[in-house]
mmCIF file of N, CA and C in Angstrom:
data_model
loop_
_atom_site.group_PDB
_atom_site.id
_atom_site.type_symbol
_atom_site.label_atom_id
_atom_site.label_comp_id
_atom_site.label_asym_id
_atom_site.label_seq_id
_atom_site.Cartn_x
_atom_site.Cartn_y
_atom_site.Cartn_z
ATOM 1 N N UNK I 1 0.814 -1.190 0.000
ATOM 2 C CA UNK I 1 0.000 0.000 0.000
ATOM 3 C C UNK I 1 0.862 1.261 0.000
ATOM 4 N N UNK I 2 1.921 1.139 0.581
ATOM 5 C CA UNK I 2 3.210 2.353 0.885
ATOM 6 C C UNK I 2 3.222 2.524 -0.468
ATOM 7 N N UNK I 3 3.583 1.519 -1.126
ATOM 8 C CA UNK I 3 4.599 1.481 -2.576
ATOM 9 C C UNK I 3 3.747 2.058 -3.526
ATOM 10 N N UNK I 4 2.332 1.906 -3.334
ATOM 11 C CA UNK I 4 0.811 2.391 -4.498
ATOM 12 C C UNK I 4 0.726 3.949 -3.984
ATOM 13 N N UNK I 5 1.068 4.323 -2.671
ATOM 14 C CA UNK I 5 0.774 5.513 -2.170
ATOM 15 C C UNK I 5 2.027 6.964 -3.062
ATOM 16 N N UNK I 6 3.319 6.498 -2.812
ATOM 17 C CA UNK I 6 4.505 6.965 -2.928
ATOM 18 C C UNK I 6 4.292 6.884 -4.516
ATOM 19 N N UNK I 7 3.685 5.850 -5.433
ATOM 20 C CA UNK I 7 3.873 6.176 -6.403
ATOM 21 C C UNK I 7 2.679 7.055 -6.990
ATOM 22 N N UNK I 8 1.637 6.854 -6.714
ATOM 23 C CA UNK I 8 0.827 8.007 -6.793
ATOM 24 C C UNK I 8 0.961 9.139 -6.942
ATOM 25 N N UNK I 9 1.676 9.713 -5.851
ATOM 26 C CA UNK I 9 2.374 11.072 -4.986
ATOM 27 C C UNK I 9 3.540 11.664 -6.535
ATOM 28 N N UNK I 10 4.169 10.799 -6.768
ATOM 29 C CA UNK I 10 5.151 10.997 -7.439
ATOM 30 C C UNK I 10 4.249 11.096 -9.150
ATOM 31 N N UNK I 11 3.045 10.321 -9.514
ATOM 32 C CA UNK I 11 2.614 11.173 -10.686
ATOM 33 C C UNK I 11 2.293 12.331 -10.092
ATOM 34 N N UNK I 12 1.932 12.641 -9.172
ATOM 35 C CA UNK I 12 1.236 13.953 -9.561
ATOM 36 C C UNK I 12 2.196 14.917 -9.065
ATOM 37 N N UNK I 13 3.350 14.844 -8.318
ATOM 38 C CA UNK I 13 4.044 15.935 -8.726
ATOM 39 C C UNK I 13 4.768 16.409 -10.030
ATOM 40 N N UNK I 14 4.753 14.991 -11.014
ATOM 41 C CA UNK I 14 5.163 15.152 -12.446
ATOM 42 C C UNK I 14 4.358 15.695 -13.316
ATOM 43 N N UNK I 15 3.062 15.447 -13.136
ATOM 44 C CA UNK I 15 2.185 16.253 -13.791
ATOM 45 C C UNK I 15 2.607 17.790 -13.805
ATOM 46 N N UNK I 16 3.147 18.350 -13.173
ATOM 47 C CA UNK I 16 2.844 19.502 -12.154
ATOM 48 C C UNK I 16 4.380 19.968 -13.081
ATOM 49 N N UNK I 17 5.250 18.933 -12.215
ATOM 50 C CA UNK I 17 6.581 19.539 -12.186
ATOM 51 C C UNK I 17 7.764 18.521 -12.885
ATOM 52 N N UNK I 18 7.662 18.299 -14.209
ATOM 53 C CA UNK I 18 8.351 16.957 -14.389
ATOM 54 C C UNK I 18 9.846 16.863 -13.838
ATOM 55 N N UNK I 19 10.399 17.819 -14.168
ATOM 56 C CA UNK I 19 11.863 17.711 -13.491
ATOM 57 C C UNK I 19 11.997 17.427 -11.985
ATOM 58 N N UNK I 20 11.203 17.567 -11.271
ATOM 59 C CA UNK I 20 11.138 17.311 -9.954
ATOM 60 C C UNK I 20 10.843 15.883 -9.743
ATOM 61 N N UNK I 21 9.752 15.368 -10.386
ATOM 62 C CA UNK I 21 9.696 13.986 -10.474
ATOM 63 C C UNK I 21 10.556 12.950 -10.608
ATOM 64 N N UNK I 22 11.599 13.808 -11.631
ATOM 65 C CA UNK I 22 12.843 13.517 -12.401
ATOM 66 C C UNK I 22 13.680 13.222 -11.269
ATOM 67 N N UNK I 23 14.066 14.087 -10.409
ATOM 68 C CA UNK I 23 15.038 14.433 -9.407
ATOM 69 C C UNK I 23 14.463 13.041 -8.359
ATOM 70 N N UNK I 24 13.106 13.225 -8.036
ATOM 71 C CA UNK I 24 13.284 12.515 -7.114
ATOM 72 C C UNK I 24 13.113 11.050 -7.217
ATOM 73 N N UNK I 25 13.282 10.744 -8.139
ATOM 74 C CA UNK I 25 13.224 8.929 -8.820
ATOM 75 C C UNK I 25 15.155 8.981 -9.268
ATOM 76 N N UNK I 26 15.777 9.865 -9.816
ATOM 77 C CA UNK I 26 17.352 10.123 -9.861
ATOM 78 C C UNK I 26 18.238 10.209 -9.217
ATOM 79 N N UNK I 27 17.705 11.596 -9.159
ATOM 80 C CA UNK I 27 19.093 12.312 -7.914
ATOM 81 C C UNK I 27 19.688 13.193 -9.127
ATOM 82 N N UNK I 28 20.319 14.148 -8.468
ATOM 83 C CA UNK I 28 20.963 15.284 -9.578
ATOM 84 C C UNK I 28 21.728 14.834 -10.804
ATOM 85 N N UNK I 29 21.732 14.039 -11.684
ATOM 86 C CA UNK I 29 21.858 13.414 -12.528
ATOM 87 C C UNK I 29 22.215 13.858 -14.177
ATOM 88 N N UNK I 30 22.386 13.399 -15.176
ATOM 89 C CA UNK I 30 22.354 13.319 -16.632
ATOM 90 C C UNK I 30 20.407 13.453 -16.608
ATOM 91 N N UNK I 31 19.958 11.950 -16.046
ATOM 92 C CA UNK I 31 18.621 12.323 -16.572
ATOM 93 C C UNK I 31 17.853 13.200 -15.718
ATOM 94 N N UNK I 32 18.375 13.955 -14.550
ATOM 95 C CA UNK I 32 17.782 15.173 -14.205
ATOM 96 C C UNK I 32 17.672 16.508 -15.872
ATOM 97 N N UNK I 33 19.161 16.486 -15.752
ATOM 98 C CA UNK I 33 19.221 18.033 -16.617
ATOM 99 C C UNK I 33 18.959 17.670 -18.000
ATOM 100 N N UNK I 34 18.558 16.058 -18.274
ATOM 101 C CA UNK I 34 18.280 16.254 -19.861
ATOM 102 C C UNK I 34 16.770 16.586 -20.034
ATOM 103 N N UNK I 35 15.873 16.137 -18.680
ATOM 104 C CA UNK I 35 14.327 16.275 -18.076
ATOM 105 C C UNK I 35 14.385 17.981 -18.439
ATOM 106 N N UNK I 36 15.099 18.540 -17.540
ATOM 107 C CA UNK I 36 15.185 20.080 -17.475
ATOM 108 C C UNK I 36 14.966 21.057 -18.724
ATOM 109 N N UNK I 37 16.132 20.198 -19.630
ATOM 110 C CA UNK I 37 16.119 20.518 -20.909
ATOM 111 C C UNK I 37 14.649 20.333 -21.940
ATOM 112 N N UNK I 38 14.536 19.271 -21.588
ATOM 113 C CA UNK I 38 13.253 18.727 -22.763
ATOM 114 C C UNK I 38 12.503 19.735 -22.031
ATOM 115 N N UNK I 39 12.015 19.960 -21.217
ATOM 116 C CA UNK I 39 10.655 20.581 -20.136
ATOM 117 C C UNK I 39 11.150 22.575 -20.583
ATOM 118 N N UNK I 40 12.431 22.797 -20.426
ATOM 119 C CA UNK I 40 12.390 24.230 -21.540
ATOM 120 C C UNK I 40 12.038 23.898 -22.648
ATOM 121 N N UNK I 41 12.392 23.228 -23.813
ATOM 122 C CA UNK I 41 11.936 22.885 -24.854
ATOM 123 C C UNK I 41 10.548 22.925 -25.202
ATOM 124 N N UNK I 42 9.627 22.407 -24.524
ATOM 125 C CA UNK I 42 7.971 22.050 -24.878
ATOM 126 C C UNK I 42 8.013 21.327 -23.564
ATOM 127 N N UNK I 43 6.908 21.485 -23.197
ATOM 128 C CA UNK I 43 6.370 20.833 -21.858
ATOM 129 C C UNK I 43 5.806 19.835 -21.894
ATOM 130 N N UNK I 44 5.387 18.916 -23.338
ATOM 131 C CA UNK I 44 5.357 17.559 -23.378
ATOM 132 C C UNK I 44 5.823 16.428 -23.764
ATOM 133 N N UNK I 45 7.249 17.119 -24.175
ATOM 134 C CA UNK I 45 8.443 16.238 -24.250
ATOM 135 C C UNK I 45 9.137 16.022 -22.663
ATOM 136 N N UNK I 46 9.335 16.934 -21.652
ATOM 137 C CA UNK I 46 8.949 16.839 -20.506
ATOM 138 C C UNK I 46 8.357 15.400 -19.727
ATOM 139 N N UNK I 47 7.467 15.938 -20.063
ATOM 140 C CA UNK I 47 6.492 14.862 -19.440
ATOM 141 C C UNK I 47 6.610 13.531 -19.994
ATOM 142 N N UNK I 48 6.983 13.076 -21.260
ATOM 143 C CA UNK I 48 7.103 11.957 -21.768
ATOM 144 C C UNK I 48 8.091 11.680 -21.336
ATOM 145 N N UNK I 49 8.958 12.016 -21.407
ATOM 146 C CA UNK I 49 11.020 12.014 -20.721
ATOM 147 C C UNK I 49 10.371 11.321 -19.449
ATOM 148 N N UNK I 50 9.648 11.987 -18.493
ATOM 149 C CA UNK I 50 9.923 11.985 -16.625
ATOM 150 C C UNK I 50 8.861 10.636 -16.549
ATOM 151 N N UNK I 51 7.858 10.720 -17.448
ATOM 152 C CA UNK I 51 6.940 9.394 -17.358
ATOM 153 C C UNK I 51 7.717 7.958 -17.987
ATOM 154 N N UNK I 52 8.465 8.279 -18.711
ATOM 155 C CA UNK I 52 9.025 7.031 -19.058
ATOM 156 C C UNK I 52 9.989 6.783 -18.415
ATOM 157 N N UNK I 53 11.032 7.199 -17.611
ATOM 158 C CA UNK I 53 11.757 7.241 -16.552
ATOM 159 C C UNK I 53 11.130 6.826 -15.149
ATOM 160 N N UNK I 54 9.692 7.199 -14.981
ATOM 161 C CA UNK I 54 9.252 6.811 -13.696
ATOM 162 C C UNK I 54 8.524 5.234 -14.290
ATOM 163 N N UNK I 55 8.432 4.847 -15.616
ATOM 164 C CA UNK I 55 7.628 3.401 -15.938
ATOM 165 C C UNK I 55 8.890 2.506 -15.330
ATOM 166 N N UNK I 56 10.269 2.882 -16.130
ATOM 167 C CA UNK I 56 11.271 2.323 -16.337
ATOM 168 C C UNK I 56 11.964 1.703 -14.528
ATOM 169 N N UNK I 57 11.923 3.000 -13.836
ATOM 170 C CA UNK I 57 12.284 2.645 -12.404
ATOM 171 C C UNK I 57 10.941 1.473 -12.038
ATOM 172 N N UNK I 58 9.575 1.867 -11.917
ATOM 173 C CA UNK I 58 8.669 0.896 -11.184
ATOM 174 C C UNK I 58 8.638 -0.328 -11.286
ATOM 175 N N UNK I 59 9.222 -0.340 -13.201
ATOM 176 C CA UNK I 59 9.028 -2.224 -13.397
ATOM 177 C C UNK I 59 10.170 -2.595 -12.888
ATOM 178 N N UNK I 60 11.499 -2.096 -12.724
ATOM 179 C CA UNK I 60 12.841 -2.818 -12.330
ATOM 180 C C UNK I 60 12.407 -3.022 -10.926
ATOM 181 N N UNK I 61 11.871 -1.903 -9.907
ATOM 182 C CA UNK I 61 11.429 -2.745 -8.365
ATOM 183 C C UNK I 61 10.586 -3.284 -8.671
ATOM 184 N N UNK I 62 9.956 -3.780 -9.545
ATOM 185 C CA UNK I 62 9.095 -4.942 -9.557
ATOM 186 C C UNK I 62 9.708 -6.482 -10.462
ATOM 187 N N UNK I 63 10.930 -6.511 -10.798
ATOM 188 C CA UNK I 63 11.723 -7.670 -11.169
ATOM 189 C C UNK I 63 12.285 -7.615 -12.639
ATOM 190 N N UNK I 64 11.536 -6.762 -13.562
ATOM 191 C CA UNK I 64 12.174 -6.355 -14.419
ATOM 192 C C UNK I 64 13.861 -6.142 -14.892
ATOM 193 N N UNK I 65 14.017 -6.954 -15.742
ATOM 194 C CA UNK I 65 15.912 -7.204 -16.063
ATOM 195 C C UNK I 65 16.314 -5.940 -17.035
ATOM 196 N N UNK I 66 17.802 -6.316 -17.843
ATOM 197 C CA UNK I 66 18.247 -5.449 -18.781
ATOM 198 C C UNK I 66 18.207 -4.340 -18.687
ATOM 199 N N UNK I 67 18.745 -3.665 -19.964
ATOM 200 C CA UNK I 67 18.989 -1.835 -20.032
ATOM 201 C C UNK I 67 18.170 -1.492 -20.574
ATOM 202 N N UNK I 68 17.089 -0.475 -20.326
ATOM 203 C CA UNK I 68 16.331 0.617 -20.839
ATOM 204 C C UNK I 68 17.250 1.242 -21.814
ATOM 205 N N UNK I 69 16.844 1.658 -22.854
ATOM 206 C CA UNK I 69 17.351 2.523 -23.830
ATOM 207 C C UNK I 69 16.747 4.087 -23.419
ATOM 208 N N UNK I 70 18.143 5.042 -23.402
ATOM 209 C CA UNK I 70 18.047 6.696 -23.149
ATOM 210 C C UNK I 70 18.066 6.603 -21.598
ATOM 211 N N UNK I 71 18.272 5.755 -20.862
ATOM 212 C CA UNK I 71 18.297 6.004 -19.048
ATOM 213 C C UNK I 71 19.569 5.845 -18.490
ATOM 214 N N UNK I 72 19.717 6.968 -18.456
ATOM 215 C CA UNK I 72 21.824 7.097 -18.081
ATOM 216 C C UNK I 72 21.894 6.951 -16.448
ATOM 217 N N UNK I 73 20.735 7.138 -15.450
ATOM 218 C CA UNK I 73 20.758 6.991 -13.865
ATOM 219 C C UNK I 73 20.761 4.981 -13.778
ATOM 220 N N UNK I 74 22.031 4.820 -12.784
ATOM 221 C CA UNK I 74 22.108 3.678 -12.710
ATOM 222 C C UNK I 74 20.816 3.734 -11.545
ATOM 223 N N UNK I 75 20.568 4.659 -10.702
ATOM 224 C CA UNK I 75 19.761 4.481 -9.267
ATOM 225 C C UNK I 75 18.145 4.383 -10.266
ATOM 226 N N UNK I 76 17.830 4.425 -11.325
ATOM 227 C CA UNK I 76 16.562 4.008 -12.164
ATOM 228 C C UNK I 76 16.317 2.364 -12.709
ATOM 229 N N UNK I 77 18.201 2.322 -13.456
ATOM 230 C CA UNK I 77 17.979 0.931 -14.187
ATOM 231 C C UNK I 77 17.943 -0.191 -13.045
ATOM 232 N N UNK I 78 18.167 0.421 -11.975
ATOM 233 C CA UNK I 78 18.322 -0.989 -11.012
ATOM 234 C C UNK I 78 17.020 -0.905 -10.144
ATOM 235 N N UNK I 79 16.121 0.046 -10.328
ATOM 236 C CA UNK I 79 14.771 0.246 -9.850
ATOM 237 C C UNK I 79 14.855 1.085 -8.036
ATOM 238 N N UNK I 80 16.035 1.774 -7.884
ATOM 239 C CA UNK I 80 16.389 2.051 -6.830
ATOM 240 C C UNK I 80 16.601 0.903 -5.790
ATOM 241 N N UNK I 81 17.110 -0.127 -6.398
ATOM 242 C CA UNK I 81 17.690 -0.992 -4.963
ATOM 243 C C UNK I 81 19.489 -1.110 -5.213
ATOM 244 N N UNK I 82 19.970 -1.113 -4.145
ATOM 245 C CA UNK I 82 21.045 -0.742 -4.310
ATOM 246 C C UNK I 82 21.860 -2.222 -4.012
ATOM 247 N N UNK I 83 22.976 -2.370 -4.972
ATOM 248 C CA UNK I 83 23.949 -3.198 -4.908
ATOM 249 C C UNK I 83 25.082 -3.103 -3.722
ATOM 250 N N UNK I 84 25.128 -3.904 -2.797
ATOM 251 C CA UNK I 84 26.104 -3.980 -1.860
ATOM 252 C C UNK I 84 27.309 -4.891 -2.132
ATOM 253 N N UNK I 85 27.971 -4.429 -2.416
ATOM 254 C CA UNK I 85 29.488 -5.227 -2.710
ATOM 255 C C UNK I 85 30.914 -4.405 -1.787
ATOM 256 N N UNK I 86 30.260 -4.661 -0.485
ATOM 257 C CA UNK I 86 31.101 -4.395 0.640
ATOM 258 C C UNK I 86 32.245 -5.293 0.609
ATOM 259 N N UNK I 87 33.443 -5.150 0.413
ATOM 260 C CA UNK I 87 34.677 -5.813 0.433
ATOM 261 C C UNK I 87 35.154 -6.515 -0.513
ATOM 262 N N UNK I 88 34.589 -6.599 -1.686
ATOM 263 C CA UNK I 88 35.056 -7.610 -2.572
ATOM 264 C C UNK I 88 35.021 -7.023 -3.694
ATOM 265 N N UNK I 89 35.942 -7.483 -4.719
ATOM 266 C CA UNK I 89 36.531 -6.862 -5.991
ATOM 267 C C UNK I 89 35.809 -7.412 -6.961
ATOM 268 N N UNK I 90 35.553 -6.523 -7.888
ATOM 269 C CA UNK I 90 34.387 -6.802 -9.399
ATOM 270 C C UNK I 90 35.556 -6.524 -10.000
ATOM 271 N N UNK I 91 35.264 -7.590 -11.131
ATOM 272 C CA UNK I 91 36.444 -7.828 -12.694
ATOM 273 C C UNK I 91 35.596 -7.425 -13.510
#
């Protein structure tokens, strides 16, 4: 119910404010300021940018694999769960 609530919350501040939506599914990012950009541009390139960025994060916390094409935030492609590799070396 948290997870239906929070995402709710988060369309409708995109409606509103896509770059903000942007930010807060990111973090100050590539796909923050390219959001920024499209949203000066026309305001419904905007919105398509921050909505497909917020589809892209929901299905990865929901089990969703692979790379999204145009999503440069690793904290999106991994659906915001974070990889712990405390002490040990990646080749």
């Amino acid at each position: 119910m948290a997870g239906t609530c929070s995402m709710l919350c988060l369309i409708l501040v995109t409606l509103f404010i896509p770059p903000l939506g942007v930010f807060l599914i990111s973090g100050c990012g590539a796909d923050f300021f390219i959001n920024i950009l499209l949203t000066i541009l026309g305001y419904l390139p905007g919105h398509v940018h921050a909505f497909y960025l917020e589809y892209v994060y929901y299905s990865r916390r929901n089990g969703a694999t692979g790379q999204a094409p145009g999503v440069y935030s690793d904290r999106i492609q991994r659906g915001g769960h974070h990889e712990t590799t405390y002490g040990t070396i990646q080749h």
